[in-house]
Structures are given as structure tokens and as C-alpha cells.
Tab-separated table of C-alpha atoms in Angstrom:
chain	number	residue	atom	x	y	z
A	225	UNK	CA	40.002	17.042	-25.771
A	226	UNK	CA	40.474	13.977	-28.183
A	227	UNK	CA	43.429	11.806	-27.636
A	228	UNK	CA	46.026	11.634	-30.552
A	229	UNK	CA	45.483	8.519	-32.519
A	230	UNK	CA	47.839	5.666	-31.979
A	231	UNK	CA	48.902	3.576	-34.899
A	232	UNK	CA	50.282	0.017	-35.002
A	233	UNK	CA	52.048	-0.724	-38.301
A	234	UNK	CA	52.300	-4.163	-40.110
A	235	UNK	CA	54.732	-4.001	-43.154
A	236	UNK	CA	53.935	-6.215	-46.167
A	237	UNK	CA	57.238	-7.592	-47.515
A	238	UNK	CA	59.036	-6.991	-50.577
A	239	UNK	CA	57.597	-10.124	-52.366
A	240	UNK	CA	54.188	-11.161	-50.979
A	241	UNK	CA	53.691	-14.866	-51.597
A	242	UNK	CA	52.477	-17.897	-49.745
A	243	UNK	CA	55.631	-18.040	-47.657
A	244	UNK	CA	55.659	-14.439	-46.622
A	245	UNK	CA	52.075	-13.830	-46.201
A	246	UNK	CA	51.564	-16.047	-43.140
A	247	UNK	CA	53.948	-13.979	-41.046
A	248	UNK	CA	51.869	-10.852	-41.865
A	249	UNK	CA	48.609	-12.547	-41.042
A	250	UNK	CA	50.150	-13.713	-37.747
A	251	UNK	CA	50.974	-10.147	-36.759
A	252	UNK	CA	47.501	-8.849	-37.853
A	253	UNK	CA	45.916	-11.632	-35.755
A	254	UNK	CA	48.061	-11.003	-32.774
A	255	UNK	CA	47.291	-7.192	-32.858
A	256	UNK	CA	43.506	-7.668	-33.145
A	257	UNK	CA	42.812	-10.607	-31.084
A	258	UNK	CA	45.569	-11.030	-28.559
A	259	UNK	CA	47.226	-7.587	-27.780
A	260	UNK	CA	45.558	-5.435	-25.214
A	261	UNK	CA	44.598	-2.294	-27.054
A	262	UNK	CA	42.300	0.579	-26.673
A	263	UNK	CA	39.708	2.042	-29.130
A	264	UNK	CA	42.178	4.766	-29.978
A	265	UNK	CA	44.597	2.482	-31.601
A	266	UNK	CA	44.367	1.617	-35.361
A	267	UNK	CA	46.299	-1.016	-37.398
A	268	UNK	CA	47.994	0.275	-40.599
A	269	UNK	CA	48.642	-2.264	-43.341
A	270	UNK	CA	51.729	-0.761	-45.228
A	271	UNK	CA	52.711	-1.955	-48.857
A	272	UNK	CA	55.310	0.794	-48.893
A	273	UNK	CA	58.135	-1.753	-49.228
A	274	UNK	CA	56.368	-4.102	-51.547
A	275	UNK	CA	57.196	-4.764	-55.157
A	276	UNK	CA	55.833	-8.057	-56.075
A	277	UNK	CA	52.431	-9.501	-55.283
A	278	UNK	CA	51.249	-13.044	-56.093
A	279	UNK	CA	47.914	-14.850	-55.923
A	280	UNK	CA	49.354	-16.864	-53.216
A	281	UNK	CA	49.947	-13.774	-51.183
A	282	UNK	CA	47.323	-11.412	-51.889
A	283	UNK	CA	44.400	-14.013	-51.684
A	284	UNK	CA	45.107	-15.135	-48.166
A	285	UNK	CA	45.520	-11.532	-47.016
A	286	UNK	CA	42.189	-10.335	-48.484
A	287	UNK	CA	40.442	-13.222	-47.071
A	288	UNK	CA	41.905	-12.377	-43.444
A	289	UNK	CA	41.171	-8.850	-43.573
A	290	UNK	CA	37.442	-9.423	-44.683
A	291	UNK	CA	37.137	-12.084	-42.008
A	292	UNK	CA	38.320	-9.446	-39.297
A	293	UNK	CA	35.889	-6.791	-40.662
A	294	UNK	CA	33.082	-9.307	-40.212
A	295	UNK	CA	33.754	-10.665	-36.867
A	296	UNK	CA	35.390	-7.688	-34.961
A	297	UNK	CA	33.426	-4.840	-33.661
A	298	UNK	CA	34.953	-1.207	-33.636
A	299	UNK	CA	37.802	-2.453	-35.797
A	300	UNK	CA	40.048	0.537	-36.972
A	301	UNK	CA	42.448	-0.050	-39.849
A	302	UNK	CA	44.115	1.744	-42.957
A	303	UNK	CA	46.224	0.994	-45.800
A	304	UNK	CA	49.520	2.611	-47.101
A	305	UNK	CA	50.269	2.196	-50.663
A	306	UNK	CA	53.242	1.041	-52.115
A	307	UNK	CA	56.163	3.321	-53.264
A	308	UNK	CA	56.229	1.463	-56.586
A	309	UNK	CA	53.288	3.164	-58.779
A	310	UNK	CA	53.189	-0.046	-61.068
A	311	UNK	CA	52.714	-2.367	-57.856
A	312	UNK	CA	49.810	0.063	-56.688
A	313	UNK	CA	48.297	-0.196	-59.961
A	314	UNK	CA	48.434	-3.812	-60.119
A	315	UNK	CA	46.979	-4.262	-56.498
A	316	UNK	CA	43.983	-1.932	-57.514
A	317	UNK	CA	43.512	-3.600	-60.922
A	318	UNK	CA	43.248	-7.055	-59.123
A	319	UNK	CA	40.332	-5.773	-56.963
A	320	UNK	CA	41.966	-5.727	-53.617
A	321	UNK	CA	40.878	-2.237	-52.426
A	322	UNK	CA	37.214	-2.703	-53.881
A	323	UNK	CA	36.895	-5.848	-52.132
A	324	UNK	CA	37.560	-4.159	-48.747
A	325	UNK	CA	35.067	-1.539	-49.549
A	326	UNK	CA	37.741	1.054	-50.452
A	327	UNK	CA	38.105	3.317	-53.404
A	328	UNK	CA	41.348	3.883	-55.396
A	329	UNK	CA	42.449	6.535	-57.842
A	330	UNK	CA	45.038	4.509	-59.516
A	331	UNK	CA	45.150	5.155	-63.327
A	332	UNK	CA	45.623	1.659	-64.350
A	333	UNK	CA	45.604	0.310	-68.008
A	334	UNK	CA	44.314	-3.309	-68.822
A	335	UNK	CA	47.073	-3.500	-71.515
A	336	UNK	CA	49.816	-2.725	-69.080
A	337	UNK	CA	49.344	-5.778	-66.830
A	338	UNK	CA	49.268	-9.705	-67.075
A	339	UNK	CA	46.463	-11.901	-67.610
A	340	UNK	CA	44.361	-12.592	-64.518
A	341	UNK	CA	40.932	-12.924	-63.009
A	342	UNK	CA	40.186	-10.362	-60.307
A	343	UNK	CA	40.037	-11.511	-56.682
A	344	UNK	CA	36.669	-13.119	-56.303
A	345	UNK	CA	34.952	-13.181	-52.868
A	346	UNK	CA	32.235	-15.804	-52.116
A	347	UNK	CA	30.763	-17.749	-49.233
A	348	UNK	CA	29.222	-21.157	-48.343
A	349	UNK	CA	25.826	-19.707	-49.138
A	350	UNK	CA	26.768	-18.238	-52.677
A	351	UNK	CA	24.526	-19.628	-55.278
A	352	UNK	CA	26.514	-22.582	-57.170
A	353	UNK	CA	25.724	-21.236	-60.519
A	354	UNK	CA	27.341	-17.939	-59.799
A	355	UNK	CA	30.691	-19.626	-58.663
A	356	UNK	CA	30.627	-22.189	-61.786
A	357	UNK	CA	30.310	-19.129	-63.902
A	358	UNK	CA	33.563	-17.578	-62.333
A	359	UNK	CA	35.226	-21.087	-62.658
A	360	UNK	CA	34.311	-21.185	-66.564
A	361	UNK	CA	35.505	-17.651	-67.141
A	362	UNK	CA	38.884	-18.525	-65.720
A	363	UNK	CA	39.261	-21.719	-67.588
A	364	UNK	CA	38.256	-20.433	-70.952
A	365	UNK	CA	40.494	-17.398	-70.780
A	366	UNK	CA	43.583	-19.101	-69.338
A	367	UNK	CA	43.393	-22.152	-71.877
A	368	UNK	CA	41.768	-20.806	-75.102
A	369	UNK	CA	45.347	-20.207	-76.765
A	370	UNK	CA	46.787	-23.350	-75.436
A	371	UNK	CA	47.200	-26.303	-77.600
A	372	UNK	CA	48.437	-28.344	-74.804
A	373	UNK	CA	45.799	-31.024	-73.830
A	374	UNK	CA	47.013	-32.082	-70.394
A	375	UNK	CA	47.415	-28.463	-69.296
A	376	UNK	CA	43.858	-27.634	-70.419
A	377	UNK	CA	42.233	-30.599	-69.059
A	378	UNK	CA	43.992	-30.136	-65.712
A	379	UNK	CA	42.897	-26.687	-65.400
A	380	UNK	CA	39.425	-27.522	-66.400
A	381	UNK	CA	39.113	-30.239	-63.489
A	382	UNK	CA	41.262	-28.712	-60.720
A	383	UNK	CA	39.743	-25.266	-60.477
A	384	UNK	CA	36.131	-26.257	-60.254
A	385	UNK	CA	36.989	-28.983	-57.781
A	386	UNK	CA	39.249	-26.777	-55.449
A	387	UNK	CA	36.555	-23.904	-55.536
A	388	UNK	CA	33.964	-26.632	-54.769
A	389	UNK	CA	35.746	-27.801	-51.687
A	390	UNK	CA	35.880	-24.322	-50.197
A	391	UNK	CA	32.236	-23.574	-51.091
A	392	UNK	CA	30.807	-26.744	-49.972
A	393	UNK	CA	32.928	-28.045	-47.192
A	394	UNK	CA	34.813	-25.092	-45.318
A	395	UNK	CA	31.545	-23.729	-43.575
A	396	UNK	CA	33.112	-20.270	-44.194
A	397	UNK	CA	31.306	-16.875	-44.739
A	398	UNK	CA	34.753	-15.680	-46.244
A	399	UNK	CA	36.334	-17.477	-49.262
A	400	UNK	CA	38.392	-15.663	-51.881
A	401	UNK	CA	39.778	-17.003	-55.103
A	402	UNK	CA	42.448	-15.491	-57.594
A	403	UNK	CA	44.012	-16.828	-60.740
A	404	UNK	CA	46.707	-15.320	-62.809
A	405	UNK	CA	48.426	-16.494	-66.301
A	406	UNK	CA	52.073	-15.669	-66.358
A	407	UNK	CA	53.277	-15.670	-70.146
A	408	UNK	CA	56.773	-15.547	-69.155
A	409	UNK	CA	57.368	-19.207	-68.065
A	410	UNK	CA	53.911	-20.118	-69.324
A	411	UNK	CA	52.412	-21.125	-66.181
A	412	UNK	CA	49.081	-20.451	-64.219
A	413	UNK	CA	48.986	-19.589	-60.431
A	414	UNK	CA	45.742	-20.408	-58.696
A	415	UNK	CA	45.079	-19.666	-55.108
A	416	UNK	CA	41.907	-20.188	-52.866
A	417	UNK	CA	41.487	-19.266	-49.259
A	418	UNK	CA	38.952	-19.738	-46.647
A	419	UNK	CA	38.260	-18.991	-43.036
A	420	UNK	CA	36.410	-22.098	-42.370
A	421	UNK	CA	36.651	-24.859	-40.220
A	422	UNK	CA	40.032	-26.269	-41.693
A	423	UNK	CA	41.196	-29.638	-42.887
A	424	UNK	CA	41.536	-31.369	-39.484
A	425	UNK	CA	37.958	-30.752	-38.408
A	426	UNK	CA	36.619	-31.664	-41.714
A	427	UNK	CA	38.596	-35.022	-41.926
A	428	UNK	CA	37.787	-35.747	-38.245
A	429	UNK	CA	41.540	-36.512	-37.522
A	430	UNK	CA	43.319	-36.057	-33.906
A	431	UNK	CA	46.038	-33.981	-35.440
A	432	UNK	CA	46.590	-31.722	-38.394
A	433	UNK	CA	49.442	-33.654	-39.952
A	434	UNK	CA	47.441	-36.677	-40.186
A	435	UNK	CA	44.512	-34.955	-41.597
A	436	UNK	CA	46.364	-33.135	-44.391
A	437	UNK	CA	48.285	-36.284	-45.398
A	438	UNK	CA	45.074	-38.373	-45.553
A	439	UNK	CA	43.456	-35.901	-47.635
A	440	UNK	CA	45.911	-36.422	-50.540
A	441	UNK	CA	46.573	-40.204	-49.897
A	442	UNK	CA	43.147	-41.717	-50.907
A	443	UNK	CA	40.420	-41.143	-53.297
A	444	UNK	CA	37.121	-40.571	-51.482
A	445	UNK	CA	39.145	-39.673	-48.523
A	446	UNK	CA	36.125	-38.853	-46.252
A	447	UNK	CA	33.204	-40.789	-47.293
A	448	UNK	CA	31.766	-42.955	-50.280
A	449	UNK	CA	30.370	-39.829	-51.965
A	450	UNK	CA	33.662	-38.711	-53.314
A	451	UNK	CA	34.285	-36.014	-50.457
A	452	UNK	CA	37.988	-35.255	-50.658
A	453	UNK	CA	38.505	-36.237	-54.064
A	454	UNK	CA	39.427	-32.705	-55.289
A	455	UNK	CA	42.869	-32.349	-53.238
A	456	UNK	CA	43.685	-36.079	-53.885
A	457	UNK	CA	43.598	-36.172	-57.540
A	458	UNK	CA	45.196	-32.633	-57.880
A	459	UNK	CA	48.055	-33.936	-55.653
A	460	UNK	CA	48.458	-37.154	-57.904
A	461	UNK	CA	48.495	-34.760	-60.977
A	462	UNK	CA	51.694	-33.161	-59.546
A	463	UNK	CA	53.120	-36.331	-58.184
A	464	UNK	CA	52.899	-38.075	-61.348
A	465	UNK	CA	54.226	-35.207	-63.563
A	466	UNK	CA	57.899	-35.660	-64.870
A	467	UNK	CA	58.110	-32.692	-67.078
A	468	UNK	CA	61.286	-30.394	-66.625
A	469	UNK	CA	59.247	-27.313	-65.901
A	470	UNK	CA	57.616	-27.913	-62.477
A	471	UNK	CA	54.236	-27.563	-61.014
A	472	UNK	CA	53.536	-26.913	-57.308
A	473	UNK	CA	50.766	-27.536	-54.877
A	474	UNK	CA	50.856	-25.899	-51.585
A	475	UNK	CA	48.155	-26.562	-48.636
A	476	UNK	CA	48.022	-24.760	-45.494
A	477	UNK	CA	45.551	-25.576	-42.627
A	478	UNK	CA	45.905	-24.896	-39.002
A	479	UNK	CA	49.513	-24.988	-38.124
A	480	UNK	CA	50.619	-27.291	-41.058
A	481	UNK	CA	51.952	-26.814	-44.556
A	482	UNK	CA	52.029	-29.511	-47.210
A	483	UNK	CA	54.496	-28.846	-50.113
A	484	UNK	CA	54.522	-31.004	-53.303
A	485	UNK	CA	56.277	-30.364	-56.676
A	486	UNK	CA	56.220	-32.200	-59.856
A	487	UNK	CA	57.465	-35.887	-59.646
A	488	UNK	CA	58.339	-35.800	-55.866
A	489	UNK	CA	56.666	-36.970	-52.707
A	490	UNK	CA	55.000	-34.417	-50.537
A	491	UNK	CA	56.615	-32.703	-47.583
A	492	UNK	CA	54.338	-31.966	-44.523
A	493	UNK	CA	55.680	-29.759	-41.728
A	494	UNK	CA	54.545	-27.732	-38.873
A	495	UNK	CA	54.766	-23.902	-39.228
A	496	UNK	CA	55.256	-21.220	-36.695
A	497	UNK	CA	51.941	-19.534	-37.808
A	498	UNK	CA	48.337	-20.626	-37.964
A	499	UNK	CA	45.628	-20.312	-40.526
A	500	UNK	CA	42.182	-21.498	-39.154
A	501	UNK	CA	40.793	-22.470	-42.478
A	502	UNK	CA	42.520	-23.734	-45.603
A	503	UNK	CA	44.697	-22.145	-48.230
A	504	UNK	CA	45.244	-24.067	-51.573
A	505	UNK	CA	47.828	-22.695	-53.956
A	506	UNK	CA	48.335	-24.532	-57.301
A	507	UNK	CA	51.062	-23.588	-59.775
A	508	UNK	CA	50.448	-25.263	-62.959
A	509	UNK	CA	53.021	-25.269	-65.777
A	510	UNK	CA	51.476	-25.574	-69.293
A	511	UNK	CA	54.173	-28.284	-70.318
A	512	UNK	CA	52.928	-30.729	-67.628
A	513	UNK	CA	53.049	-34.302	-68.716
A	514	UNK	CA	50.655	-36.005	-66.495
A	515	UNK	CA	47.158	-36.597	-67.508
A	516	UNK	CA	44.128	-35.973	-65.182
A	517	UNK	CA	42.240	-38.423	-67.259
A	518	UNK	CA	44.363	-41.111	-66.771
A	519	UNK	CA	44.626	-40.578	-63.201
A	520	UNK	CA	40.925	-40.334	-62.757
A	521	UNK	CA	40.019	-43.033	-65.156
A	522	UNK	CA	37.387	-40.793	-66.788
A	523	UNK	CA	37.144	-38.054	-69.401
A	524	UNK	CA	37.329	-34.312	-68.689
A	525	UNK	CA	34.944	-31.904	-70.334
A	526	UNK	CA	36.462	-28.573	-71.521
A	527	UNK	CA	34.701	-25.352	-71.169
A	528	UNK	CA	32.793	-24.173	-73.933
A	529	UNK	CA	33.566	-20.891	-75.730
A	530	UNK	CA	32.644	-17.971	-73.545
A	531	UNK	CA	33.138	-14.101	-73.869
A	532	UNK	CA	36.710	-13.019	-72.903
A	533	UNK	CA	36.464	-10.753	-69.947
A	534	UNK	CA	40.223	-10.476	-69.508
A	535	UNK	CA	43.178	-8.250	-70.956
């Protein structure tokens, strides 16, 4: 006679973002890798209380779940959908279920949702031209209607640099990126997460705080070839921005989080959870005043016209 299935629930909070997702991932990690469980126990990820999902929340969650599926044999799990049908449609349309090999039957309509690029999964072995194509799609679609030069050139430079960091330096089989353009507030939120070696190991520092500070404190932070410039110049862009409508940068690696908002100095602090790779979240307001060209001292090429694949 088969034993009854035992379920362990992990509840996604009402608002899934970079501040709340780390606690969720820690709960999943503890269950899968630390708790003593048997083969008759399954984990259930429940969106039943969730109403708002953001790139900074959904991207790391998907990245970590894909990582578990790849490294943990005999993993048993399931997902409970949200009680909010609009949230369910949005999560489905973002490609969350498909990226986990799940099917969904939500009747979503492109016209009902905000502008975004679906969750894109890649690894350190993904051909460069494939990743470049995704970068160009995002940049073109999110800048084509903007007349604000600083915003267009910042997005055109930051996204390829941050994506290349993950593909080239993370040594990760699991990388996920996601970008969303919010018409209310006129800003773009971009998030990229990997389950790789992390900033401390990449920088070769004795502790994570020193490593994460150094990666945004000097150009060519690791070697003379410019490795580390992506995070450095992105941070400089935010630090030098004096616009009223703020832009933000968040970096999580190991047990450290860096927080930076327009016109301020970065705050680096220990967190209670742990992310073995790196998460970078960039919220870029289109009224940004700082110029990436002036900061870099060189011109930024804008993406040529491409077909529009977005709503």
C-alpha cells in the first residue's frame, strides 16, 4: 500500500520582488538541501497569496528552481496558482511555467499586459549571437518610442554589459534575464540572475563585502582587459544621476546586498539569506540625467531598427 504523499508548502508573498524573493529561495534551499526528508515528500510553491510580481522577484525564483531541477535527483515539486486570475495570466505570459517545462491553460491576451520581454534562460555555453539578439530585441522595443537620449544610450549599453557578465564570467549553467517597461512612471526594470561562482570568487577577494565594493569602485576592476567594467560603469551612471525620478541598482551575491539609488553612495550590507551566484537588478527611469557616454568617455551605438516582438 502506497504511503500518502507528504507536502511541504513554500508561500510566495503578496508582492514578489528582490526584497521578498530571497527569503522564499532560502526556504526552498533549506527544504531541498538541508532538511531530512524522504522520497514521499514534495515541495509545493504556492502563489495563492500573490498579487504583484516583478522582474527582480520572478527572475531569481525561476533561476533557482531550474538550478534545483538540474542538480537534484528525484526532486518532487508542484505549483499552486494565484487566487488572482490577472496575476496568473501575467506569470504565464512572462513564460515562467514554460521555462520549467510546465503547461498552463491561462487565456492571456497581449493587449491586457505591460510591455516586457519574456523570461529568457541561457547558460555560459549559449552562443553569443543568440544572447546578442535577445539584447537587441529588448533595447529596440524599450527605446523606440523614447526621445530621451540619456535613457536610450544607458539602456543600450547597460543591458549587453550585464548580460555578458553572466554569460562570460559566472560559469553558470543557469542564467535568467527579464526586462519590463512600465508606462506608469516611465521606467524599465531589468533583472539578471545566475547560479554561478559569485562575485567574491570572481574578484578573488577574501570576503564578499570587499569584493562587491571593489567591482563598482574602479574600471577594469579585475584585469587590464576590462573585466568588471559592466558593474562599475552602471554604478557610476546611477551615482551621478541627479534627476528627481530616481533610478536604482541592486546587486546580491553570497550573503551581501548592494543598494544604490540616483545621486547617492552605495550601501553594502550583510543579508540573512544566501545567493550562490549573482543577481543584478537595474531600475532605469527614462528621465535619467547622467550620460553613459560622458562617464565612459566614448560613444554608445544605438540598436538598429528590428522587428517588434512585444505588445
